[in-house]
Amino acid sequence: DGGITQSPKYLFRKEGQNVTLSCEQNLNHDAMYWYRQDPGQGLRLIYYSQIVNDFQKGDIAEGYSVSREKKESFPLTVTSAQKNPTAFYLCATAEGLAGGVNTGELFFGEGSRLTVL
Amino acid sequence: SQQGEEDPQALSIQEGENATMNCSYKTSINNLQWYRQNSGRGLVHLILIRSNEREKHSGRLRVTLDTSKKSSSLLITASRAADTASYFCATTNFNKFYFGSGTKLNVKP
């Protein structure tokens, strides 16, 4: 089936540990995004990538890192520098840009819930 | 910030009634989209309206866009209990998507 797979669904981390959240897609989309959602809140953009081997910081990139070595994969690492990492993390994809403008919709994975103990 | 803001934050209605949610944003946009999120799940795209469009329909959904007021509304007609979810507007400016804080809709059977 075509779609976006995020893993793990639930993750517990001790303070001071780095953790990596996986996002894999088989939609052949160029653009991939990571969002953070806190309880009762909207989505805030962490990082995004429009093409392989290139990515840009979003609004809340501090304490996070990403890589885009393959078109299908866009893993997010939550580092120990992230002071309040407990949140719901959502990965999304889009077909890409047409003339520098994103004209389509976002497709979302089912999310990963990270809890710091 | 370009982030959209939805109003109301929460809405509770009876099944069969209409639900209206509003979204305001701050800067120019390429298009505006509405998404739905069931509790603990990912978001699902509902409808997209381009900056040069004023109204769009999809099934029981009706979206309007007023770029002069930088606002949009989502109307769900004849609501069902299964429509219970959070609804978010998202604005796009080139390659970024910005989301509001959402309207939590509860449809009572």
PDB file of C-alpha atoms in Angstrom:
ATOM      1  CA  ASP A   1       0.000   0.000   0.000  1.00  0.00           C
ATOM      2  CA  GLY A   2       1.172   3.529  -0.700  1.00  0.00           C
ATOM      3  CA  GLY A   3       1.723   5.701   2.283  1.00  0.00           C
ATOM      4  CA  ILE A   4       3.894   7.083   5.023  1.00  0.00           C
ATOM      5  CA  THR A   5       5.192   4.904   7.826  1.00  0.00           C
ATOM      6  CA  GLN A   6       6.364   6.403  11.084  1.00  0.00           C
ATOM      7  CA  SER A   7       8.059   4.342  13.754  1.00  0.00           C
ATOM      8  CA  PRO A   8       8.027   3.753  16.587  1.00  0.00           C
ATOM      9  CA  LYS A   9       4.466   4.737  17.464  1.00  0.00           C
ATOM     10  CA  TYR A  10       5.401   5.224  21.117  1.00  0.00           C
ATOM     11  CA  LEU A  11       8.865   5.964  22.494  1.00  0.00           C
ATOM     12  CA  PHE A  12      10.129   6.634  25.973  1.00  0.00           C
ATOM     13  CA  ARG A  13      13.412   8.402  26.539  1.00  0.00           C
ATOM     14  CA  LYS A  14      15.484   9.172  29.569  1.00  0.00           C
ATOM     15  CA  GLU A  15      16.795  12.675  29.946  1.00  0.00           C
ATOM     16  CA  GLY A  16      20.109  13.144  28.196  1.00  0.00           C
ATOM     17  CA  GLN A  17      19.487  10.505  25.533  1.00  0.00           C
ATOM     18  CA  ASN A  18      19.231  11.089  21.811  1.00  0.00           C
ATOM     19  CA  VAL A  19      16.420   9.301  19.992  1.00  0.00           C
ATOM     20  CA  THR A  20      15.687   8.899  16.294  1.00  0.00           C
ATOM     21  CA  LEU A  21      12.210   8.816  14.805  1.00  0.00           C
ATOM     22  CA  SER A  22      11.812   7.093  11.482  1.00  0.00           C
ATOM     23  CA  CYS A  23       9.732   8.310   8.541  1.00  0.00           C
ATOM     24  CA  GLU A  24       9.544   6.270   5.333  1.00  0.00           C
ATOM     25  CA  GLN A  25       7.357   6.983   2.304  1.00  0.00           C
ATOM     26  CA  ASN A  26       6.596   5.117  -0.915  1.00  0.00           C
ATOM     27  CA  LEU A  27       4.548   7.886  -2.536  1.00  0.00           C
ATOM     28  CA  ASN A  28       7.541   9.072  -4.575  1.00  0.00           C
ATOM     29  CA  HIS A  29       7.083  12.551  -3.148  1.00  0.00           C
ATOM     30  CA  ASP A  30       9.959  14.999  -3.288  1.00  0.00           C
ATOM     31  CA  ALA A  31       9.097  17.062  -0.197  1.00  0.00           C
ATOM     32  CA  MET A  32       9.113  15.797   3.364  1.00  0.00           C
ATOM     33  CA  TYR A  33       8.320  17.604   6.609  1.00  0.00           C
ATOM     34  CA  TRP A  34       8.555  17.083  10.361  1.00  0.00           C
ATOM     35  CA  TYR A  35       6.056  18.738  12.677  1.00  0.00           C
ATOM     36  CA  ARG A  36       5.709  18.793  16.426  1.00  0.00           C
ATOM     37  CA  GLN A  37       2.291  18.890  18.109  1.00  0.00           C
ATOM     38  CA  ASP A  38       1.792  19.614  21.790  1.00  0.00           C
ATOM     39  CA  PRO A  39      -1.504  18.785  23.578  1.00  0.00           C
ATOM     40  CA  GLY A  40      -4.345  20.975  22.345  1.00  0.00           C
ATOM     41  CA  GLN A  41      -2.005  22.846  20.041  1.00  0.00           C
ATOM     42  CA  GLY A  42      -1.448  23.214  16.353  1.00  0.00           C
ATOM     43  CA  LEU A  43       1.501  21.903  14.383  1.00  0.00           C
ATOM     44  CA  ARG A  44       4.886  23.593  14.434  1.00  0.00           C
ATOM     45  CA  LEU A  45       7.419  23.000  11.681  1.00  0.00           C
ATOM     46  CA  ILE A  46      10.746  21.505  12.783  1.00  0.00           C
ATOM     47  CA  TYR A  47      12.563  20.729   9.515  1.00  0.00           C
ATOM     48  CA  TYR A  48      11.658  20.220   5.896  1.00  0.00           C
ATOM     49  CA  SER A  49      13.342  18.884   2.790  1.00  0.00           C
ATOM     50  CA  GLN A  50      12.452  19.577  -0.820  1.00  0.00           C
ATOM     51  CA  ILE A  51      15.028  17.274  -2.377  1.00  0.00           C
ATOM     52  CA  VAL A  52      17.514  14.555  -1.478  1.00  0.00           C
ATOM     53  CA  ASN A  53      20.623  15.768   0.362  1.00  0.00           C
ATOM     54  CA  ASP A  54      19.044  19.130   1.140  1.00  0.00           C
ATOM     55  CA  PHE A  55      16.950  20.307   4.084  1.00  0.00           C
ATOM     56  CA  GLN A  56      16.022  23.538   5.821  1.00  0.00           C
ATOM     57  CA  LYS A  57      15.232  24.546   9.371  1.00  0.00           C
ATOM     58  CA  GLY A  58      11.656  25.272  10.294  1.00  0.00           C
ATOM     59  CA  ASP A  59      10.414  27.434  13.133  1.00  0.00           C
ATOM     60  CA  ILE A  60      11.567  25.236  16.031  1.00  0.00           C
ATOM     61  CA  ALA A  61      14.694  23.402  14.777  1.00  0.00           C
ATOM     62  CA  GLU A  62      16.813  23.871  17.914  1.00  0.00           C
ATOM     63  CA  GLY A  63      17.591  20.549  19.570  1.00  0.00           C
ATOM     64  CA  TYR A  64      16.646  18.513  16.487  1.00  0.00           C
ATOM     65  CA  SER A  65      18.586  17.159  13.508  1.00  0.00           C
ATOM     66  CA  VAL A  66      17.601  15.451  10.257  1.00  0.00           C
ATOM     67  CA  SER A  67      19.122  13.801   7.206  1.00  0.00           C
ATOM     68  CA  ARG A  68      17.793  13.159   3.696  1.00  0.00           C
ATOM     69  CA  GLU A  69      20.115  10.602   2.130  1.00  0.00           C
ATOM     70  CA  LYS A  70      17.322   8.837   0.252  1.00  0.00           C
ATOM     71  CA  LYS A  71      14.135  10.144  -1.310  1.00  0.00           C
ATOM     72  CA  GLU A  72      12.085   7.666   0.706  1.00  0.00           C
ATOM     73  CA  SER A  73      13.482   8.443   4.132  1.00  0.00           C
ATOM     74  CA  PHE A  74      13.641  11.510   6.395  1.00  0.00           C
ATOM     75  CA  PRO A  75      14.629  10.511   9.947  1.00  0.00           C
ATOM     76  CA  LEU A  76      14.415  12.990  12.808  1.00  0.00           C
ATOM     77  CA  THR A  77      16.809  12.871  15.753  1.00  0.00           C
ATOM     78  CA  VAL A  78      15.695  14.473  18.989  1.00  0.00           C
ATOM     79  CA  THR A  79      18.909  15.377  20.771  1.00  0.00           C
ATOM     80  CA  SER A  80      19.605  15.932  24.439  1.00  0.00           C
ATOM     81  CA  ALA A  81      19.756  19.650  23.641  1.00  0.00           C
ATOM     82  CA  GLN A  82      15.983  19.706  23.163  1.00  0.00           C
ATOM     83  CA  LYS A  83      14.771  20.902  26.552  1.00  0.00           C
ATOM     84  CA  ASN A  84      11.152  19.800  26.337  1.00  0.00           C
ATOM     85  CA  PRO A  85      10.917  16.937  23.852  1.00  0.00           C
ATOM     86  CA  THR A  86       7.727  15.274  25.125  1.00  0.00           C
ATOM     87  CA  ALA A  87       5.291  15.703  22.228  1.00  0.00           C
ATOM     88  CA  PHE A  88       3.539  14.066  19.287  1.00  0.00           C
ATOM     89  CA  TYR A  89       5.715  14.106  16.161  1.00  0.00           C
ATOM     90  CA  LEU A  90       4.210  14.020  12.692  1.00  0.00           C
ATOM     91  CA  CYS A  91       5.944  13.370   9.410  1.00  0.00           C
ATOM     92  CA  ALA A  92       4.348  14.559   6.179  1.00  0.00           C
ATOM     93  CA  THR A  93       5.089  14.530   2.476  1.00  0.00           C
ATOM     94  CA  ALA A  94       4.064  16.583  -0.543  1.00  0.00           C
ATOM     95  CA  GLU A  95       4.600  16.068  -4.240  1.00  0.00           C
ATOM     96  CA  GLY A  96       6.972  18.978  -4.497  1.00  0.00           C
ATOM     97  CA  LEU A  97       7.222  22.393  -5.982  1.00  0.00           C
ATOM     98  CA  ALA A  98       5.909  23.637  -9.299  1.00  0.00           C
ATOM     99  CA  GLY A  99       7.721  26.805 -10.236  1.00  0.00           C
ATOM    100  CA  GLY A 100       8.858  27.285  -6.661  1.00  0.00           C
ATOM    101  CA  VAL A 101       5.341  27.028  -5.259  1.00  0.00           C
ATOM    102  CA  ASN A 102       3.834  24.099  -3.416  1.00  0.00           C
ATOM    103  CA  THR A 103       0.421  23.692  -5.008  1.00  0.00           C
ATOM    104  CA  GLY A 104      -0.736  20.485  -3.399  1.00  0.00           C
ATOM    105  CA  GLU A 105      -1.659  18.874  -0.144  1.00  0.00           C
ATOM    106  CA  LEU A 106       0.281  17.284   2.675  1.00  0.00           C
ATOM    107  CA  PHE A 107       0.036  13.574   3.369  1.00  0.00           C
ATOM    108  CA  PHE A 108       0.636  12.592   6.990  1.00  0.00           C
ATOM    109  CA  GLY A 109       1.906   9.556   8.796  1.00  0.00           C
ATOM    110  CA  GLU A 110       0.195   8.297  11.956  1.00  0.00           C
ATOM    111  CA  GLY A 111       2.668   9.997  14.265  1.00  0.00           C
ATOM    112  CA  SER A 112       5.165   9.056  16.963  1.00  0.00           C
ATOM    113  CA  ARG A 113       4.520   9.950  20.586  1.00  0.00           C
ATOM    114  CA  LEU A 114       7.711  10.678  22.519  1.00  0.00           C
ATOM    115  CA  THR A 115       7.703  10.808  26.299  1.00  0.00           C
ATOM    116  CA  VAL A 116      10.694  11.819  28.381  1.00  0.00           C
ATOM    117  CA  LEU A 117      10.877  10.045  31.699  1.00  0.00           C
TER     118      LEU A 117
ATOM    119  CA  SER B   1       4.206  34.457  12.018  1.00  0.00           C
ATOM    120  CA  GLN B   2       1.957  33.450   9.145  1.00  0.00           C
ATOM    121  CA  GLN B   3       0.205  30.872  11.278  1.00  0.00           C
ATOM    122  CA  GLY B   4      -3.536  30.644  10.870  1.00  0.00           C
ATOM    123  CA  GLU B   5      -5.797  30.859  13.858  1.00  0.00           C
ATOM    124  CA  GLU B   6      -9.088  28.982  14.078  1.00  0.00           C
ATOM    125  CA  ASP B   7     -12.199  30.137  15.830  1.00  0.00           C
ATOM    126  CA  PRO B   8     -13.888  28.824  17.900  1.00  0.00           C
ATOM    127  CA  GLN B   9     -11.379  26.684  19.775  1.00  0.00           C
ATOM    128  CA  ALA B  10     -14.130  24.193  20.592  1.00  0.00           C
ATOM    129  CA  LEU B  11     -17.600  23.563  19.206  1.00  0.00           C
ATOM    130  CA  SER B  12     -20.277  21.163  20.424  1.00  0.00           C
ATOM    131  CA  ILE B  13     -23.387  20.491  18.333  1.00  0.00           C
ATOM    132  CA  GLN B  14     -26.105  17.901  17.866  1.00  0.00           C
ATOM    133  CA  GLU B  15     -26.055  15.435  15.015  1.00  0.00           C
ATOM    134  CA  GLY B  16     -27.780  16.897  11.961  1.00  0.00           C
ATOM    135  CA  GLU B  17     -26.799  20.485  12.740  1.00  0.00           C
ATOM    136  CA  ASN B  18     -24.319  22.477  10.684  1.00  0.00           C
ATOM    137  CA  ALA B  19     -20.842  23.291  12.012  1.00  0.00           C
ATOM    138  CA  THR B  20     -18.952  26.425  11.005  1.00  0.00           C
ATOM    139  CA  MET B  21     -15.300  27.052  11.757  1.00  0.00           C
ATOM    140  CA  ASN B  22     -13.296  30.129  10.896  1.00  0.00           C
ATOM    141  CA  CYS B  23      -9.642  30.681  10.141  1.00  0.00           C
ATOM    142  CA  SER B  24      -7.676  33.915  10.008  1.00  0.00           C
ATOM    143  CA  TYR B  25      -4.122  34.360   8.771  1.00  0.00           C
ATOM    144  CA  LYS B  26      -1.602  37.143   8.555  1.00  0.00           C
ATOM    145  CA  THR B  27       0.319  37.215   5.281  1.00  0.00           C
ATOM    146  CA  SER B  28      -0.213  36.504   1.590  1.00  0.00           C
ATOM    147  CA  ILE B  29      -0.865  32.900   0.645  1.00  0.00           C
ATOM    148  CA  ASN B  30      -0.717  30.593  -2.384  1.00  0.00           C
ATOM    149  CA  ASN B  31      -3.602  28.494  -1.142  1.00  0.00           C
ATOM    150  CA  LEU B  32      -5.449  27.554   2.023  1.00  0.00           C
ATOM    151  CA  GLN B  33      -6.241  24.024   3.073  1.00  0.00           C
ATOM    152  CA  TRP B  34      -8.369  22.364   5.735  1.00  0.00           C
ATOM    153  CA  TYR B  35      -7.353  19.184   7.512  1.00  0.00           C
ATOM    154  CA  ARG B  36      -9.034  16.884   9.986  1.00  0.00           C
ATOM    155  CA  GLN B  37      -7.360  15.020  12.852  1.00  0.00           C
ATOM    156  CA  ASN B  38      -8.942  12.245  14.864  1.00  0.00           C
ATOM    157  CA  SER B  39      -7.568  11.962  18.370  1.00  0.00           C
ATOM    158  CA  GLY B  40      -4.030  10.581  18.414  1.00  0.00           C
ATOM    159  CA  ARG B  41      -3.850  10.165  14.643  1.00  0.00           C
ATOM    160  CA  GLY B  42      -2.256  11.909  11.717  1.00  0.00           C
ATOM    161  CA  LEU B  43      -3.976  14.682   9.788  1.00  0.00           C
ATOM    162  CA  VAL B  44      -6.094  14.017   6.738  1.00  0.00           C
ATOM    163  CA  HIS B  45      -6.548  16.532   3.948  1.00  0.00           C
ATOM    164  CA  LEU B  46     -10.130  17.680   3.376  1.00  0.00           C
ATOM    165  CA  ILE B  47     -10.140  20.469   0.838  1.00  0.00           C
ATOM    166  CA  LEU B  48      -7.881  23.042  -0.822  1.00  0.00           C
ATOM    167  CA  ILE B  49      -8.917  26.482  -2.030  1.00  0.00           C
ATOM    168  CA  ARG B  50      -6.566  28.577  -4.144  1.00  0.00           C
ATOM    169  CA  SER B  51      -5.948  32.242  -3.507  1.00  0.00           C
ATOM    170  CA  ASN B  52      -7.923  33.231  -6.625  1.00  0.00           C
ATOM    171  CA  GLU B  53     -10.993  31.208  -5.613  1.00  0.00           C
ATOM    172  CA  ARG B  54     -13.778  32.426  -3.330  1.00  0.00           C
ATOM    173  CA  GLU B  55     -15.773  29.282  -2.621  1.00  0.00           C
ATOM    174  CA  LYS B  56     -15.384  25.562  -3.020  1.00  0.00           C
ATOM    175  CA  HIS B  57     -17.567  22.549  -2.271  1.00  0.00           C
ATOM    176  CA  SER B  58     -16.775  18.913  -1.601  1.00  0.00           C
ATOM    177  CA  GLY B  59     -19.623  16.674  -0.468  1.00  0.00           C
ATOM    178  CA  ARG B  60     -20.899  18.087   2.835  1.00  0.00           C
ATOM    179  CA  LEU B  61     -18.017  20.569   3.034  1.00  0.00           C
ATOM    180  CA  ARG B  62     -18.139  24.165   1.899  1.00  0.00           C
ATOM    181  CA  VAL B  63     -15.094  26.418   2.149  1.00  0.00           C
ATOM    182  CA  THR B  64     -14.960  30.142   1.542  1.00  0.00           C
ATOM    183  CA  LEU B  65     -11.923  32.364   1.236  1.00  0.00           C
ATOM    184  CA  ASP B  66     -11.767  36.139   1.582  1.00  0.00           C
ATOM    185  CA  THR B  67      -8.224  37.269   0.823  1.00  0.00           C
ATOM    186  CA  SER B  68      -9.062  40.914   1.552  1.00  0.00           C
ATOM    187  CA  LYS B  69      -9.942  39.959   5.125  1.00  0.00           C
ATOM    188  CA  LYS B  70      -7.352  37.178   5.271  1.00  0.00           C
ATOM    189  CA  SER B  71      -9.963  34.721   6.453  1.00  0.00           C
ATOM    190  CA  SER B  72     -11.596  31.442   5.528  1.00  0.00           C
ATOM    191  CA  SER B  73     -14.501  29.420   6.815  1.00  0.00           C
ATOM    192  CA  LEU B  74     -15.293  25.720   6.757  1.00  0.00           C
ATOM    193  CA  LEU B  75     -18.926  24.648   6.879  1.00  0.00           C
ATOM    194  CA  ILE B  76     -19.864  21.036   7.538  1.00  0.00           C
ATOM    195  CA  THR B  77     -23.530  20.466   6.773  1.00  0.00           C
ATOM    196  CA  ALA B  78     -25.765  17.807   8.351  1.00  0.00           C
ATOM    197  CA  SER B  79     -23.052  16.794  10.802  1.00  0.00           C
ATOM    198  CA  ARG B  80     -22.634  13.215  11.990  1.00  0.00           C
ATOM    199  CA  ALA B  81     -21.126  11.766  15.151  1.00  0.00           C
ATOM    200  CA  ALA B  82     -18.271  10.507  12.963  1.00  0.00           C
ATOM    201  CA  ASP B  83     -17.355  14.139  12.191  1.00  0.00           C
ATOM    202  CA  THR B  84     -16.094  14.493  15.772  1.00  0.00           C
ATOM    203  CA  ALA B  85     -12.448  15.515  15.391  1.00  0.00           C
ATOM    204  CA  SER B  86     -10.123  18.517  15.390  1.00  0.00           C
ATOM    205  CA  TYR B  87     -10.070  20.656  12.282  1.00  0.00           C
ATOM    206  CA  PHE B  88      -7.079  22.714  11.201  1.00  0.00           C
ATOM    207  CA  CYS B  89      -6.556  25.304   8.523  1.00  0.00           C
ATOM    208  CA  ALA B  90      -3.187  25.457   6.829  1.00  0.00           C
ATOM    209  CA  THR B  91      -1.803  28.219   4.694  1.00  0.00           C
ATOM    210  CA  THR B  92       0.965  27.722   2.180  1.00  0.00           C
ATOM    211  CA  ASN B  93       3.531  30.225   1.114  1.00  0.00           C
ATOM    212  CA  PHE B  94       5.807  28.708  -1.534  1.00  0.00           C
ATOM    213  CA  ASN B  95       7.275  25.608   0.092  1.00  0.00           C
ATOM    214  CA  LYS B  96       6.062  25.918   3.676  1.00  0.00           C
ATOM    215  CA  PHE B  97       2.801  24.912   5.310  1.00  0.00           C
ATOM    216  CA  TYR B  98       1.614  26.775   8.429  1.00  0.00           C
ATOM    217  CA  PHE B  99      -1.065  25.366  10.705  1.00  0.00           C
ATOM    218  CA  GLY B 100      -3.396  27.011  13.181  1.00  0.00           C
ATOM    219  CA  SER B 101      -4.233  25.667  16.623  1.00  0.00           C
ATOM    220  CA  GLY B 102      -7.440  23.994  15.452  1.00  0.00           C
ATOM    221  CA  THR B 103     -11.123  23.782  16.285  1.00  0.00           C
ATOM    222  CA  LYS B 104     -12.186  20.777  18.318  1.00  0.00           C
ATOM    223  CA  LEU B 105     -15.607  19.667  17.077  1.00  0.00           C
ATOM    224  CA  ASN B 106     -17.844  17.383  19.119  1.00  0.00           C
ATOM    225  CA  VAL B 107     -20.974  16.083  17.407  1.00  0.00           C
ATOM    226  CA  LYS B 108     -23.384  14.542  19.883  1.00  0.00           C
ATOM    227  CA  PRO B 109     -25.548  11.680  18.641  1.00  0.00           C
TER     228      PRO B 109
END
